[in-house]
Short mmCIF file of C-alpha atoms and ligand atoms in Angstrom, two decimals:
data_model
loop_
_atom_site.label_atom_id
_atom_site.label_comp_id
_atom_site.label_asym_id
_atom_site.label_seq_id
_atom_site.Cartn_x
_atom_site.Cartn_y
_atom_site.Cartn_z
CA UNK A 11 -75.89 5.04 61.06
CA UNK A 12 -74.03 4.53 57.82
CA UNK A 13 -75.18 1.54 55.75
CA UNK A 14 -73.81 -0.04 52.59
CA UNK A 15 -76.11 -2.08 50.35
CA UNK A 16 -74.43 -4.40 47.85
CA UNK A 17 -77.16 -5.67 45.54
CA UNK A 18 -77.33 -5.98 41.75
CA UNK A 19 -81.11 -6.26 41.60
CA UNK A 20 -81.77 -2.57 41.03
CA UNK A 21 -85.44 -2.42 42.13
CA UNK A 22 -84.62 -4.33 45.32
CA UNK A 23 -81.60 -2.13 46.02
CA UNK A 24 -83.67 1.00 45.51
CA UNK A 25 -86.46 -0.26 47.74
CA UNK A 26 -84.06 -1.23 50.53
CA UNK A 27 -82.25 2.05 50.28
CA UNK A 28 -85.46 4.06 50.47
CA UNK A 29 -86.79 2.21 53.49
CA UNK A 30 -83.55 2.36 55.43
CA UNK A 31 -83.05 6.04 54.60
CA UNK A 32 -86.55 6.70 55.92
CA UNK A 33 -85.39 5.18 59.20
CA UNK A 34 -82.75 7.89 59.37
CA UNK A 35 -79.73 6.02 58.05
CA UNK A 36 -77.25 7.30 55.48
CA UNK A 37 -77.38 4.60 52.81
CA UNK A 38 -74.92 3.91 50.01
CA UNK A 39 -75.72 1.43 47.24
CA UNK A 40 -73.49 -0.45 44.85
CA UNK A 41 -74.21 -3.35 42.51
CA UNK A 42 -70.61 -4.54 42.35
CA UNK A 43 -68.54 -6.52 44.82
CA UNK A 44 -65.29 -4.84 43.81
CA UNK A 45 -66.78 -1.41 44.55
CA UNK A 46 -68.07 -2.61 47.92
CA UNK A 47 -64.65 -3.86 49.00
CA UNK A 48 -63.06 -0.58 47.91
CA UNK A 49 -65.68 1.52 49.71
CA UNK A 50 -65.37 -0.47 52.93
CA UNK A 51 -61.61 -0.02 52.95
CA UNK A 52 -61.98 3.71 52.44
CA UNK A 53 -64.91 4.51 54.73
CA UNK A 54 -66.44 3.24 57.93
CA UNK A 55 -69.87 1.61 57.71
CA UNK A 56 -72.04 0.52 60.61
CA UNK A 57 -73.67 -2.29 58.63
CA UNK A 58 -73.29 -3.98 55.24
CA UNK A 59 -76.24 -5.69 53.50
CA UNK A 60 -74.64 -8.06 51.04
CA UNK A 61 -76.25 -10.04 48.22
CA UNK A 62 -74.45 -13.31 47.48
CA UNK A 63 -75.34 -13.52 43.79
CA UNK A 64 -73.39 -10.64 42.28
CA UNK A 65 -71.80 -10.40 38.83
CA UNK A 66 -68.02 -10.97 38.80
CA UNK A 67 -66.88 -10.84 42.41
CA UNK A 68 -69.63 -12.65 44.35
CA UNK A 69 -70.83 -11.94 47.87
CA UNK A 70 -68.73 -14.72 49.40
CA UNK A 71 -65.57 -13.18 48.06
CA UNK A 72 -66.66 -9.71 49.22
CA UNK A 73 -67.32 -11.10 52.70
CA UNK A 74 -63.98 -12.91 52.79
CA UNK A 75 -62.15 -9.71 51.85
CA UNK A 76 -64.08 -7.58 54.32
CA UNK A 77 -63.26 -9.96 57.13
CA UNK A 78 -59.59 -10.26 56.10
CA UNK A 79 -59.22 -6.46 56.03
CA UNK A 80 -60.87 -6.14 59.42
CA UNK A 81 -58.54 -8.56 61.09
CA UNK A 82 -55.98 -5.80 60.80
CA UNK A 83 -58.30 -2.93 61.72
CA UNK A 84 -60.42 -4.54 64.44
CA UNK A 85 -64.10 -3.65 65.11
CA UNK A 86 -65.75 -5.87 62.48
CA UNK A 87 -68.65 -4.34 60.60
CA UNK A 88 -71.87 -6.38 60.91
CA UNK A 89 -72.82 -8.07 57.64
CA UNK A 90 -76.35 -9.19 56.74
CA UNK A 91 -76.26 -11.60 53.82
CA UNK A 92 -79.06 -11.95 51.26
CA UNK A 93 -79.38 -15.33 49.55
CA UNK A 94 -81.65 -16.78 46.90
CA UNK A 95 -84.39 -19.14 48.02
CA UNK A 96 -82.91 -22.14 46.21
CA UNK A 97 -79.46 -21.70 47.67
CA UNK A 98 -79.77 -22.76 51.30
CA UNK A 99 -76.13 -23.91 51.35
CA UNK A 100 -75.17 -20.29 50.73
CA UNK A 101 -76.57 -19.44 54.12
CA UNK A 102 -74.23 -21.89 55.86
CA UNK A 103 -71.26 -20.80 53.82
CA UNK A 104 -72.05 -17.14 54.53
CA UNK A 105 -72.21 -17.73 58.27
CA UNK A 106 -68.96 -19.72 58.09
CA UNK A 107 -67.30 -16.77 56.42
CA UNK A 108 -68.37 -14.47 59.22
CA UNK A 109 -71.77 -13.09 58.21
CA UNK A 110 -73.77 -11.96 61.25
CA UNK A 111 -77.19 -12.84 59.90
CA UNK A 112 -78.86 -13.84 56.65
CA UNK A 113 -82.18 -13.43 54.89
CA UNK A 114 -83.59 -15.63 52.16
CA UNK A 115 -85.20 -13.87 49.20
CA UNK A 116 -87.94 -12.93 48.83
CA UNK A 117 -88.39 -11.41 52.25
CA UNK A 118 -90.77 -8.91 53.78
CA UNK A 119 -89.31 -5.45 54.31
CA UNK A 120 -90.47 -5.16 57.94
CA UNK A 121 -88.53 -8.33 58.71
CA UNK A 122 -85.44 -6.90 57.11
CA UNK A 123 -85.65 -3.62 59.01
CA UNK A 124 -86.14 -5.56 62.25
CA UNK A 125 -83.00 -7.61 61.55
CA UNK A 126 -81.08 -4.45 60.70
CA UNK A 127 -82.13 -2.86 63.98
CA UNK A 128 -81.13 -5.98 65.91
CA UNK A 129 -77.69 -6.11 64.26
CA UNK A 130 -77.06 -2.42 64.88
CA UNK A 131 -78.17 -2.81 68.47
CA UNK A 132 -75.80 -5.72 68.97
CA UNK A 133 -72.85 -3.89 67.50
CA UNK A 134 -73.63 -0.69 69.41
CA UNK A 135 -74.20 -2.47 72.70
CA UNK A 136 -70.64 -1.95 73.86
CA UNK A 137 -70.70 1.72 72.86
CA UNK A 138 -73.87 2.35 74.87
CA UNK A 139 -77.08 3.21 73.08
CA UNK A 140 -77.73 6.45 74.96
CA UNK A 141 -76.00 9.72 74.29
CA UNK A 142 -76.60 12.23 77.06
CA UNK A 143 -75.72 15.92 76.96
CA UNK A 144 -77.18 18.01 79.77
CA UNK A 145 -80.97 17.98 79.31
CA UNK A 146 -80.67 16.19 75.95
CA UNK A 147 -80.77 12.41 75.55
CA UNK A 148 -80.55 10.46 72.31
CA UNK A 149 -81.53 6.82 72.51
CA UNK A 150 -79.72 5.62 69.40
CA UNK A 151 -81.31 2.17 69.44
CA UNK A 152 -84.94 3.18 69.90
CA UNK A 153 -84.17 6.30 67.82
CA UNK A 154 -85.93 8.58 70.22
CA UNK A 155 -84.74 11.92 71.49
CA UNK A 156 -85.69 13.62 74.73
CA UNK A 157 -85.18 17.17 75.91
CA UNK A 158 -85.81 17.80 79.61
CA UNK A 159 -87.46 14.37 79.67
CA UNK A 160 -89.98 15.42 77.02
CA UNK A 161 -89.97 13.64 73.65
CA UNK A 162 -88.18 15.77 71.05
CA UNK A 163 -89.20 15.53 67.40
CA UNK A 164 -86.23 15.43 65.04
CA UNK A 165 -86.28 14.89 61.28
CA UNK A 166 -83.99 12.10 60.09
CA UNK A 167 -81.29 14.48 58.85
CA UNK A 168 -81.48 16.65 61.96
CA UNK A 169 -80.98 13.50 64.01
CA UNK A 170 -77.97 12.51 61.93
CA UNK A 171 -76.31 15.93 62.26
CA UNK A 172 -76.95 16.02 66.00
CA UNK A 173 -75.51 12.52 66.44
CA UNK A 174 -72.26 13.60 64.78
CA UNK A 175 -71.96 16.70 66.95
CA UNK A 176 -72.83 14.78 70.12
CA UNK A 177 -70.09 12.28 69.45
CA UNK A 178 -67.58 15.15 69.59
CA UNK A 179 -68.67 17.61 72.23
CA UNK A 180 -66.33 20.63 72.54
CA UNK A 181 -64.58 19.63 69.33
CA UNK A 182 -64.91 21.50 66.06
CA UNK A 183 -66.57 19.38 63.39
CA UNK A 184 -66.14 20.51 59.80
CA UNK A 185 -69.12 20.84 57.49
CA UNK A 186 -67.42 18.32 55.24
CA UNK A 187 -67.20 15.79 58.07
CA UNK A 188 -70.89 16.30 58.79
CA UNK A 189 -71.81 15.86 55.13
CA UNK A 190 -69.69 12.72 55.01
CA UNK A 191 -71.44 11.27 58.04
CA UNK A 192 -74.94 12.23 56.99
CA UNK A 193 -75.11 11.77 53.25
CA UNK A 194 -75.09 8.66 51.13
CA UNK A 195 -73.27 8.75 47.81
CA UNK A 196 -76.43 9.47 45.88
CA UNK A 197 -77.37 12.50 47.91
CA UNK A 198 -76.71 16.02 46.86
CA UNK A 199 -76.04 17.56 50.23
CA UNK A 200 -74.46 20.98 50.21
CA UNK A 201 -72.84 22.90 53.06
CA UNK A 202 -75.88 25.19 52.83
CA UNK A 203 -78.17 22.27 53.58
CA UNK A 204 -76.14 21.49 56.68
CA UNK A 205 -76.63 25.12 57.77
CA UNK A 206 -80.37 24.63 57.48
CA UNK A 207 -80.32 21.48 59.66
CA UNK A 208 -78.13 23.17 62.24
CA UNK A 209 -80.40 26.18 62.39
CA UNK A 210 -83.43 23.93 62.93
CA UNK A 211 -81.57 22.07 65.67
CA UNK A 212 -80.68 25.37 67.32
CA UNK A 213 -84.26 26.52 67.46
CA UNK A 214 -85.18 23.26 69.16
CA UNK A 215 -82.23 22.98 71.54
CA UNK A 216 -81.20 26.49 72.52
CA UNK A 217 -84.24 27.20 74.70
CA UNK A 218 -82.97 24.33 76.89
CA UNK A 219 -79.44 25.76 76.98
CA UNK A 220 -77.87 23.34 74.49
CA UNK A 221 -75.74 25.43 72.17
CA UNK A 222 -74.18 24.74 68.77
CA UNK A 223 -71.47 27.27 68.01
CA UNK A 224 -70.58 28.25 64.43
CA UNK A 225 -66.87 28.17 63.75
CA UNK A 226 -66.78 30.55 60.85
CA UNK A 227 -65.48 29.18 57.57
CA UNK A 228 -65.05 25.71 59.05
CA UNK A 229 -67.92 24.06 60.82
CA UNK A 230 -69.68 23.64 64.11
CA UNK A 231 -69.09 22.72 67.70
CA UNK A 232 -71.52 21.47 70.30
CA UNK A 233 -70.56 23.45 73.39
CA UNK A 234 -70.07 21.80 76.70
CA UNK A 235 -73.35 21.99 78.59
CA UNK A 236 -73.30 24.31 81.58
CA UNK A 237 -76.15 24.20 84.01
CA UNK A 238 -77.01 27.82 84.73
CA1 LIG B 20 -78.18 -10.86 42.84
#
């Protein structure tokens, strides 16, 4: 999943980003409301974690603009608002403006990750949490993969690459599109790195007949699964 953190408290932003990346998400961080609005209009995020107390454009204004932009596009992105302890009214105002959930600072990280999971689960519910491809199943909510009904170990980045390919079976996916889906802004992720993840995926999946084809000079394609 692709997450955007909008938080001007740098240590908190870094901590959040690290924990959510460890859960396998691609995480982008900005400290400025203006940048968040611009990013959300340019790219698709699965969840936004939004601090209310930001310099210049505050979180309320960011939320208002996100919701206004989405009325045209549909499919609203879930927003988890972070508010200061002494600003309980912010919570009400945030929910009025269309926030999906809120947390009051300071909070415990496990509580935040649980809320993030719940929000993602809610927004994915209509899409179906399971991706099935022949003997391969990805449970995108529990974040568990199975191959021939056996648990399959995937590193976070391998998971992310596989999720992109699985969403477009029999369609060519460019390396750039994979990088875009997998990497946060801060990551240095080269096409060569993608090759490494694909080659690891192949060694895990090909024995079960799940094949990723290289489309030379362009990208990859998850082939339709044929039971043979
Ligand atoms: Ca702040």
